[in-house]
JSON list of C-alpha atoms in Angstrom, two decimals:
[
{"chain": "A", "resi": 1, "resn": "MET", "atom": "CA", "xyz": [0.22, 13.80, 4.76]},
{"chain": "A", "resi": 2, "resn": "LYS", "atom": "CA", "xyz": [3.83, 12.49, 2.86]},
{"chain": "A", "resi": 3, "resn": "ARG", "atom": "CA", "xyz": [4.45, 10.17, 5.58]},
{"chain": "A", "resi": 4, "resn": "ILE", "atom": "CA", "xyz": [0.79, 8.67, 5.24]},
{"chain": "A", "resi": 5, "resn": "LEU", "atom": "CA", "xyz": [1.58, 7.55, 1.52]},
{"chain": "A", "resi": 6, "resn": "VAL", "atom": "CA", "xyz": [4.57, 6.30, 2.86]},
{"chain": "A", "resi": 7, "resn": "ALA", "atom": "CA", "xyz": [2.70, 3.86, 5.20]},
{"chain": "A", "resi": 8, "resn": "ALA", "atom": "CA", "xyz": [0.21, 3.00, 3.12]},
{"chain": "A", "resi": 9, "resn": "ALA", "atom": "CA", "xyz": [2.39, 1.90, 0.44]},
{"chain": "A", "resi": 10, "resn": "LEU", "atom": "CA", "xyz": [4.33, 0.19, 2.50]},
{"chain": "A", "resi": 11, "resn": "ALA", "atom": "CA", "xyz": [1.32, -1.72, 4.25]},
{"chain": "A", "resi": 12, "resn": "ALA", "atom": "CA", "xyz": [0.05, -2.34, 0.62]},
{"chain": "A", "resi": 13, "resn": "ALA", "atom": "CA", "xyz": [3.58, -4.29, -0.75]},
{"chain": "A", "resi": 14, "resn": "PRO", "atom": "CA", "xyz": [3.03, -7.60, 0.28]},
{"chain": "A", "resi": 15, "resn": "PHE", "atom": "CA", "xyz": [0.18, -7.47, -2.22]},
{"chain": "A", "resi": 16, "resn": "THR", "atom": "CA", "xyz": [1.55, -6.05, -4.56]},
{"chain": "A", "resi": 17, "resn": "LEU", "atom": "CA", "xyz": [4.85, -8.12, -4.94]},
{"chain": "A", "resi": 18, "resn": "ALA", "atom": "CA", "xyz": [3.54, -10.60, -7.07]},
{"chain": "A", "resi": 19, "resn": "ALA", "atom": "CA", "xyz": [1.91, -8.31, -9.51]},
{"chain": "A", "resi": 20, "resn": "GLN", "atom": "CA", "xyz": [4.09, -7.27, -12.51]},
{"chain": "A", "resi": 21, "resn": "THR", "atom": "CA", "xyz": [3.61, -4.50, -14.17]},
{"chain": "A", "resi": 22, "resn": "LYS", "atom": "CA", "xyz": [1.60, -6.28, -16.86]},
{"chain": "A", "resi": 23, "resn": "PRO", "atom": "CA", "xyz": [-1.60, -4.34, -18.08]},
{"chain": "A", "resi": 24, "resn": "VAL", "atom": "CA", "xyz": [-4.49, -6.27, -16.83]},
{"chain": "A", "resi": 25, "resn": "THR", "atom": "CA", "xyz": [-6.99, -7.89, -19.56]},
{"chain": "A", "resi": 26, "resn": "ALA", "atom": "CA", "xyz": [-10.56, -8.38, -19.96]},
{"chain": "A", "resi": 27, "resn": "PRO", "atom": "CA", "xyz": [-12.17, -11.05, -17.78]},
{"chain": "A", "resi": 28, "resn": "ALA", "atom": "CA", "xyz": [-12.01, -14.59, -19.14]},
{"chain": "A", "resi": 29, "resn": "THR", "atom": "CA", "xyz": [-14.12, -15.77, -21.69]},
{"chain": "A", "resi": 30, "resn": "SER", "atom": "CA", "xyz": [-13.48, -19.21, -22.48]},
{"chain": "A", "resi": 31, "resn": "ALA", "atom": "CA", "xyz": [-13.86, -22.81, -20.10]},
{"chain": "A", "resi": 32, "resn": "THR", "atom": "CA", "xyz": [-10.18, -23.12, -20.13]},
{"chain": "A", "resi": 33, "resn": "ASP", "atom": "CA", "xyz": [-9.74, -19.13, -18.81]},
{"chain": "A", "resi": 34, "resn": "ALA", "atom": "CA", "xyz": [-12.79, -20.05, -16.07]},
{"chain": "A", "resi": 35, "resn": "ALA", "atom": "CA", "xyz": [-11.23, -23.25, -14.89]},
{"chain": "A", "resi": 36, "resn": "LYS", "atom": "CA", "xyz": [-7.94, -20.62, -14.60]},
{"chain": "A", "resi": 37, "resn": "GLN", "atom": "CA", "xyz": [-9.65, -18.34, -12.45]},
{"chain": "A", "resi": 38, "resn": "ALA", "atom": "CA", "xyz": [-11.15, -20.53, -10.91]},
{"chain": "A", "resi": 39, "resn": "LYS", "atom": "CA", "xyz": [-7.92, -21.83, -9.45]},
{"chain": "A", "resi": 40, "resn": "VAL", "atom": "CA", "xyz": [-6.79, -18.83, -8.69]},
{"chain": "A", "resi": 41, "resn": "GLN", "atom": "CA", "xyz": [-9.75, -18.03, -6.65]},
{"chain": "A", "resi": 42, "resn": "GLU", "atom": "CA", "xyz": [-9.25, -21.48, -4.44]},
{"chain": "A", "resi": 43, "resn": "LEU", "atom": "CA", "xyz": [-5.12, -20.38, -4.69]},
{"chain": "A", "resi": 44, "resn": "PHE", "atom": "CA", "xyz": [-6.53, -17.38, -3.07]},
{"chain": "A", "resi": 45, "resn": "ALA", "atom": "CA", "xyz": [-9.20, -18.81, -0.30]},
{"chain": "A", "resi": 46, "resn": "ALA", "atom": "CA", "xyz": [-6.13, -21.11, 0.53]},
{"chain": "A", "resi": 47, "resn": "MET", "atom": "CA", "xyz": [-3.56, -18.42, 0.88]},
{"chain": "A", "resi": 48, "resn": "HIS", "atom": "CA", "xyz": [-6.57, -15.94, 3.10]},
{"chain": "A", "resi": 49, "resn": "VAL", "atom": "CA", "xyz": [-6.08, -13.33, 1.17]},
{"chain": "A", "resi": 50, "resn": "GLU", "atom": "CA", "xyz": [-9.73, -11.66, 1.91]},
{"chain": "A", "resi": 51, "resn": "ARG", "atom": "CA", "xyz": [-8.72, -11.76, 5.44]},
{"chain": "A", "resi": 52, "resn": "ALA", "atom": "CA", "xyz": [-4.97, -10.19, 4.88]},
{"chain": "A", "resi": 53, "resn": "SER", "atom": "CA", "xyz": [-6.24, -8.02, 2.86]},
{"chain": "A", "resi": 54, "resn": "GLU", "atom": "CA", "xyz": [-8.48, -6.91, 5.49]},
{"chain": "A", "resi": 55, "resn": "GLN", "atom": "CA", "xyz": [-5.97, -6.82, 8.45]},
{"chain": "A", "resi": 56, "resn": "MET", "atom": "CA", "xyz": [-3.77, -4.35, 5.65]},
{"chain": "A", "resi": 57, "resn": "VAL", "atom": "CA", "xyz": [-6.66, -2.38, 5.71]},
{"chain": "A", "resi": 58, "resn": "LYS", "atom": "CA", "xyz": [-6.53, -1.60, 9.76]},
{"chain": "A", "resi": 59, "resn": "THR", "atom": "CA", "xyz": [-3.22, -1.82, 9.58]},
{"chain": "A", "resi": 60, "resn": "MET", "atom": "CA", "xyz": [-3.47, 1.56, 7.24]},
{"chain": "A", "resi": 61, "resn": "GLN", "atom": "CA", "xyz": [-5.91, 2.96, 9.41]},
{"chain": "A", "resi": 62, "resn": "GLY", "atom": "CA", "xyz": [-3.71, 2.09, 13.05]},
{"chain": "A", "resi": 63, "resn": "MET", "atom": "CA", "xyz": [-0.93, 4.07, 10.68]},
{"chain": "A", "resi": 64, "resn": "VAL", "atom": "CA", "xyz": [-2.99, 7.04, 9.11]},
{"chain": "A", "resi": 65, "resn": "ALA", "atom": "CA", "xyz": [-4.19, 7.44, 12.92]},
{"chain": "A", "resi": 66, "resn": "HIS", "atom": "CA", "xyz": [-0.77, 7.72, 14.12]},
{"chain": "A", "resi": 67, "resn": "ALA", "atom": "CA", "xyz": [0.21, 10.28, 11.45]},
{"chain": "A", "resi": 68, "resn": "ALA", "atom": "CA", "xyz": [-2.46, 12.60, 12.08]},
{"chain": "A", "resi": 69, "resn": "GLU", "atom": "CA", "xyz": [-1.56, 12.47, 16.00]},
{"chain": "A", "resi": 70, "resn": "SER", "atom": "CA", "xyz": [2.17, 13.01, 15.19]},
{"chain": "A", "resi": 71, "resn": "ALA", "atom": "CA", "xyz": [1.76, 15.78, 13.11]},
{"chain": "A", "resi": 72, "resn": "PRO", "atom": "CA", "xyz": [2.76, 19.25, 14.04]},
{"chain": "A", "resi": 73, "resn": "GLY", "atom": "CA", "xyz": [0.08, 20.44, 16.22]},
{"chain": "A", "resi": 74, "resn": "ALA", "atom": "CA", "xyz": [-1.71, 17.11, 16.95]},
{"chain": "A", "resi": 75, "resn": "GLN", "atom": "CA", "xyz": [-1.17, 17.16, 20.46]},
{"chain": "A", "resi": 76, "resn": "ASP", "atom": "CA", "xyz": [-2.37, 20.45, 21.26]},
{"chain": "A", "resi": 77, "resn": "ALA", "atom": "CA", "xyz": [-5.36, 20.01, 19.34]},
{"chain": "A", "resi": 78, "resn": "THR", "atom": "CA", "xyz": [-9.00, 21.52, 20.85]},
{"chain": "A", "resi": 79, "resn": "PRO", "atom": "CA", "xyz": [-11.86, 19.34, 20.79]},
{"chain": "A", "resi": 80, "resn": "GLU", "atom": "CA", "xyz": [-13.06, 20.42, 17.30]},
{"chain": "A", "resi": 81, "resn": "GLN", "atom": "CA", "xyz": [-9.72, 20.19, 16.04]},
{"chain": "A", "resi": 82, "resn": "ARG", "atom": "CA", "xyz": [-9.71, 16.62, 17.06]},
{"chain": "A", "resi": 83, "resn": "LYS", "atom": "CA", "xyz": [-12.85, 15.87, 15.07]},
{"chain": "A", "resi": 84, "resn": "ILE", "atom": "CA", "xyz": [-11.78, 17.22, 11.79]},
{"chain": "A", "resi": 85, "resn": "MET", "atom": "CA", "xyz": [-8.84, 15.19, 12.14]},
{"chain": "A", "resi": 86, "resn": "ALA", "atom": "CA", "xyz": [-11.16, 11.86, 12.96]},
{"chain": "A", "resi": 87, "resn": "GLU", "atom": "CA", "xyz": [-12.81, 13.13, 9.75]},
{"chain": "A", "resi": 88, "resn": "TYR", "atom": "CA", "xyz": [-9.81, 13.27, 7.98]},
{"chain": "A", "resi": 89, "resn": "GLU", "atom": "CA", "xyz": [-8.95, 9.81, 9.02]},
{"chain": "A", "resi": 90, "resn": "GLN", "atom": "CA", "xyz": [-12.07, 8.25, 7.52]},
{"chain": "A", "resi": 91, "resn": "LYS", "atom": "CA", "xyz": [-12.43, 10.06, 4.68]},
{"chain": "A", "resi": 92, "resn": "ALA", "atom": "CA", "xyz": [-8.70, 9.32, 4.03]},
{"chain": "A", "resi": 93, "resn": "MET", "atom": "CA", "xyz": [-9.76, 5.49, 5.07]},
{"chain": "A", "resi": 94, "resn": "ASP", "atom": "CA", "xyz": [-12.72, 5.52, 2.70]},
{"chain": "A", "resi": 95, "resn": "LEU", "atom": "CA", "xyz": [-10.57, 6.26, -0.22]},
{"chain": "A", "resi": 96, "resn": "ALA", "atom": "CA", "xyz": [-8.14, 3.62, 0.68]},
{"chain": "A", "resi": 97, "resn": "VAL", "atom": "CA", "xyz": [-10.97, 0.95, 0.84]},
{"chain": "A", "resi": 98, "resn": "LYS", "atom": "CA", "xyz": [-12.71, 1.69, -2.23]},
{"chain": "A", "resi": 99, "resn": "SER", "atom": "CA", "xyz": [-9.88, 2.11, -4.71]},
{"chain": "A", "resi": 100, "resn": "ILE", "atom": "CA", "xyz": [-7.42, -0.31, -3.23]},
{"chain": "A", "resi": 101, "resn": "GLY", "atom": "CA", "xyz": [-9.42, -2.51, -0.57]},
{"chain": "A", "resi": 102, "resn": "TRP", "atom": "CA", "xyz": [-10.15, -6.86, -1.71]},
{"chain": "A", "resi": 103, "resn": "GLU", "atom": "CA", "xyz": [-13.71, -5.67, -3.73]},
{"chain": "A", "resi": 104, "resn": "ALA", "atom": "CA", "xyz": [-11.65, -3.59, -5.86]},
{"chain": "A", "resi": 105, "resn": "MET", "atom": "CA", "xyz": [-8.27, -5.45, -6.20]},
{"chain": "A", "resi": 106, "resn": "LYS", "atom": "CA", "xyz": [-10.09, -8.81, -6.77]},
{"chain": "A", "resi": 107, "resn": "PRO", "atom": "CA", "xyz": [-10.32, -8.61, -10.48]},
{"chain": "A", "resi": 108, "resn": "VAL", "atom": "CA", "xyz": [-7.23, -6.97, -10.56]},
{"chain": "A", "resi": 109, "resn": "TYR", "atom": "CA", "xyz": [-5.45, -9.68, -8.32]},
{"chain": "A", "resi": 110, "resn": "SER", "atom": "CA", "xyz": [-6.91, -12.82, -10.31]},
{"chain": "A", "resi": 111, "resn": "GLN", "atom": "CA", "xyz": [-6.30, -11.88, -13.75]},
{"chain": "A", "resi": 112, "resn": "ILE", "atom": "CA", "xyz": [-2.68, -10.34, -12.86]},
{"chain": "A", "resi": 113, "resn": "TYR", "atom": "CA", "xyz": [-2.72, -13.98, -11.57]},
{"chain": "A", "resi": 114, "resn": "ALA", "atom": "CA", "xyz": [-4.13, -16.37, -14.04]},
{"chain": "A", "resi": 115, "resn": "ALA", "atom": "CA", "xyz": [-1.83, -14.84, -16.51]},
{"chain": "A", "resi": 116, "resn": "ASP", "atom": "CA", "xyz": [1.74, -15.07, -14.38]},
{"chain": "A", "resi": 117, "resn": "PHE", "atom": "CA", "xyz": [1.09, -18.18, -13.40]},
{"chain": "A", "resi": 118, "resn": "THR", "atom": "CA", "xyz": [0.33, -21.80, -15.19]},
{"chain": "A", "resi": 119, "resn": "ASP", "atom": "CA", "xyz": [-2.01, -24.13, -14.11]},
{"chain": "A", "resi": 120, "resn": "ALA", "atom": "CA", "xyz": [0.81, -26.65, -12.60]},
{"chain": "A", "resi": 121, "resn": "GLU", "atom": "CA", "xyz": [2.24, -23.39, -10.84]},
{"chain": "A", "resi": 122, "resn": "LEU", "atom": "CA", "xyz": [-1.49, -22.61, -9.08]},
{"chain": "A", "resi": 123, "resn": "ASP", "atom": "CA", "xyz": [-1.71, -26.21, -8.65]},
{"chain": "A", "resi": 124, "resn": "GLY", "atom": "CA", "xyz": [1.39, -26.44, -6.53]},
{"chain": "A", "resi": 125, "resn": "MET", "atom": "CA", "xyz": [0.93, -23.33, -5.00]},
{"chain": "A", "resi": 126, "resn": "ILE", "atom": "CA", "xyz": [-2.74, -24.47, -3.65]},
{"chain": "A", "resi": 127, "resn": "ALA", "atom": "CA", "xyz": [-1.05, -27.47, -2.30]},
{"chain": "A", "resi": 128, "resn": "PHE", "atom": "CA", "xyz": [2.07, -25.66, -0.45]},
{"chain": "A", "resi": 129, "resn": "TYR", "atom": "CA", "xyz": [-0.34, -23.36, 1.57]},
{"chain": "A", "resi": 130, "resn": "HIS", "atom": "CA", "xyz": [-2.87, -26.50, 2.15]},
{"chain": "A", "resi": 131, "resn": "SER", "atom": "CA", "xyz": [0.29, -27.86, 3.95]},
{"chain": "A", "resi": 132, "resn": "PRO", "atom": "CA", "xyz": [1.19, -27.41, 7.03]},
{"chain": "A", "resi": 133, "resn": "SER", "atom": "CA", "xyz": [4.33, -25.27, 6.29]},
{"chain": "A", "resi": 134, "resn": "GLY", "atom": "CA", "xyz": [2.22, -24.00, 3.93]},
{"chain": "A", "resi": 135, "resn": "LYS", "atom": "CA", "xyz": [-0.15, -23.29, 6.69]},
{"chain": "A", "resi": 136, "resn": "ALA", "atom": "CA", "xyz": [2.23, -22.12, 9.53]},
{"chain": "A", "resi": 137, "resn": "LEU", "atom": "CA", "xyz": [3.23, -19.14, 6.68]},
{"chain": "A", "resi": 138, "resn": "LEU", "atom": "CA", "xyz": [-0.29, -18.19, 6.49]},
{"chain": "A", "resi": 139, "resn": "GLU", "atom": "CA", "xyz": [0.09, -18.15, 10.45]},
{"chain": "A", "resi": 140, "resn": "LYS", "atom": "CA", "xyz": [3.20, -16.53, 11.22]},
{"chain": "A", "resi": 141, "resn": "LEU", "atom": "CA", "xyz": [3.48, -14.02, 8.08]},
{"chain": "A", "resi": 142, "resn": "PRO", "atom": "CA", "xyz": [1.06, -10.85, 9.69]},
{"chain": "A", "resi": 143, "resn": "ASP", "atom": "CA", "xyz": [3.13, -11.20, 12.97]},
{"chain": "A", "resi": 144, "resn": "ILE", "atom": "CA", "xyz": [6.45, -10.85, 10.72]},
{"chain": "A", "resi": 145, "resn": "GLY", "atom": "CA", "xyz": [4.87, -8.33, 8.20]},
{"chain": "A", "resi": 146, "resn": "GLN", "atom": "CA", "xyz": [3.58, -6.52, 12.18]},
{"chain": "A", "resi": 147, "resn": "GLN", "atom": "CA", "xyz": [7.37, -6.63, 13.36]},
{"chain": "A", "resi": 148, "resn": "THR", "atom": "CA", "xyz": [9.35, -6.13, 10.00]},
{"chain": "A", "resi": 149, "resn": "MET", "atom": "CA", "xyz": [6.64, -2.89, 9.22]},
{"chain": "A", "resi": 150, "resn": "LYS", "atom": "CA", "xyz": [7.70, -0.99, 12.80]},
{"chain": "A", "resi": 151, "resn": "ILE", "atom": "CA", "xyz": [11.33, -1.84, 11.99]},
{"chain": "A", "resi": 152, "resn": "VAL", "atom": "CA", "xyz": [10.44, -0.16, 8.67]},
{"chain": "A", "resi": 153, "resn": "GLN", "atom": "CA", "xyz": [8.79, 3.33, 10.25]},
{"chain": "A", "resi": 154, "resn": "GLU", "atom": "CA", "xyz": [11.61, 2.97, 13.33]},
{"chain": "A", "resi": 155, "resn": "ARG", "atom": "CA", "xyz": [14.23, 3.21, 9.80]},
{"chain": "A", "resi": 156, "resn": "MET", "atom": "CA", "xyz": [11.99, 6.14, 8.49]},
{"chain": "A", "resi": 157, "resn": "GLN", "atom": "CA", "xyz": [11.84, 8.09, 11.65]},
{"chain": "A", "resi": 158, "resn": "ALA", "atom": "CA", "xyz": [15.78, 7.85, 12.45]},
{"chain": "A", "resi": 159, "resn": "LEU", "atom": "CA", "xyz": [15.87, 8.84, 8.93]},
{"chain": "A", "resi": 160, "resn": "GLN", "atom": "CA", "xyz": [13.72, 12.53, 9.10]},
{"chain": "A", "resi": 161, "resn": "PRO", "atom": "CA", "xyz": [16.09, 14.66, 10.14]},
{"chain": "A", "resi": 162, "resn": "GLN", "atom": "CA", "xyz": [18.81, 13.05, 7.59]},
{"chain": "A", "resi": 163, "resn": "LEU", "atom": "CA", "xyz": [15.62, 13.03, 4.10]},
{"chain": "A", "resi": 164, "resn": "GLN", "atom": "CA", "xyz": [14.89, 16.96, 5.64]},
{"chain": "A", "resi": 165, "resn": "GLN", "atom": "CA", "xyz": [18.51, 17.98, 5.53]},
{"chain": "A", "resi": 166, "resn": "ILE", "atom": "CA", "xyz": [18.38, 16.65, 2.07]},
{"chain": "A", "resi": 167, "resn": "THR", "atom": "CA", "xyz": [15.06, 18.10, 0.63]},
{"chain": "A", "resi": 168, "resn": "THR", "atom": "CA", "xyz": [16.70, 21.55, 2.34]},
{"chain": "A", "resi": 169, "resn": "ASP", "atom": "CA", "xyz": [19.59, 21.15, 0.77]},
{"chain": "A", "resi": 170, "resn": "TYR", "atom": "CA", "xyz": [17.67, 20.52, -2.43]},
{"chain": "A", "resi": 171, "resn": "GLY", "atom": "CA", "xyz": [15.66, 23.60, -2.26]},
{"chain": "A", "resi": 172, "resn": "ASN", "atom": "CA", "xyz": [18.74, 26.25, -1.99]},
{"chain": "A", "resi": 173, "resn": "LYS", "atom": "CA", "xyz": [20.13, 25.07, -5.13]},
{"chain": "A", "resi": 174, "resn": "MET", "atom": "CA", "xyz": [17.63, 24.99, -6.97]},
{"chain": "A", "resi": 175, "resn": "LYS", "atom": "CA", "xyz": [16.40, 28.36, -5.82]},
{"chain": "A", "resi": 176, "resn": "ALA", "atom": "CA", "xyz": [20.83, 29.24, -6.62]},
{"chain": "A", "resi": 177, "resn": "THR", "atom": "CA", "xyz": [20.21, 27.99, -10.19]},
{"chain": "A", "resi": 178, "resn": "ALA", "atom": "CA", "xyz": [17.14, 29.78, -10.78]},
{"chain": "A", "resi": 179, "resn": "PRO", "atom": "CA", "xyz": [17.52, 32.30, -13.71]},
{"chain": "A", "resi": 180, "resn": "ALA", "atom": "CA", "xyz": [17.24, 35.92, -12.60]},
{"chain": "A", "resi": 181, "resn": "PRO", "atom": "CA", "xyz": [13.73, 37.67, -12.35]},
{"chain": "A", "resi": 182, "resn": "LYS", "atom": "CA", "xyz": [13.40, 39.88, -15.52]},
{"chain": "A", "resi": 183, "resn": "SER", "atom": "CA", "xyz": [12.40, 43.07, -14.92]},
{"chain": "A", "resi": 184, "resn": "PRO", "atom": "CA", "xyz": [9.17, 44.20, -16.12]},
{"chain": "A", "resi": 185, "resn": "ASP", "atom": "CA", "xyz": [9.09, 45.22, -19.55]},
{"chain": "A", "resi": 186, "resn": "THR", "atom": "CA", "xyz": [9.42, 49.73, -19.28]},
{"chain": "A", "resi": 187, "resn": "GLY", "atom": "CA", "xyz": [9.22, 50.13, -22.67]},
{"chain": "A", "resi": 188, "resn": "LYS", "atom": "CA", "xyz": [12.60, 51.49, -22.88]}
]
């Protein structure tokens, strides 16, 4: 389960890099805010953010499926257990899409971009993503992301024995330093 959460977090990382930890405010109300929001939406369209978000969901589905299939005992699963695995995968993905899918996150991203970028910065990014270099970046980013994700997954897999040892050592140290159990009060 921890691997699934780590994988989902890594898949979402490209969408969160531009988001700083500022609180999201109420939706835009003034004409200036509406104009800025329109620029943000134009930027999202130029960046193909919705398509990238959908790709992220597909990547997450693959990671959840892989994690479920690699779980201990999954290879020997009965047909009934495989059905349970499929239901688990679907429930996990439905929850993820509902919580962090494009429709859920679009208002959040819109507010963050509108708050963090000036009109001039938005105009510059829109121009860039409409340029040949910007289009090349958008075209190549999915492959770059997949290559990067594969490397990260391989490295995380290689770290599993070390992480397990660290976890075991931690547990042993915590047990060794735990206060001795109190004897039951016998009234004496």
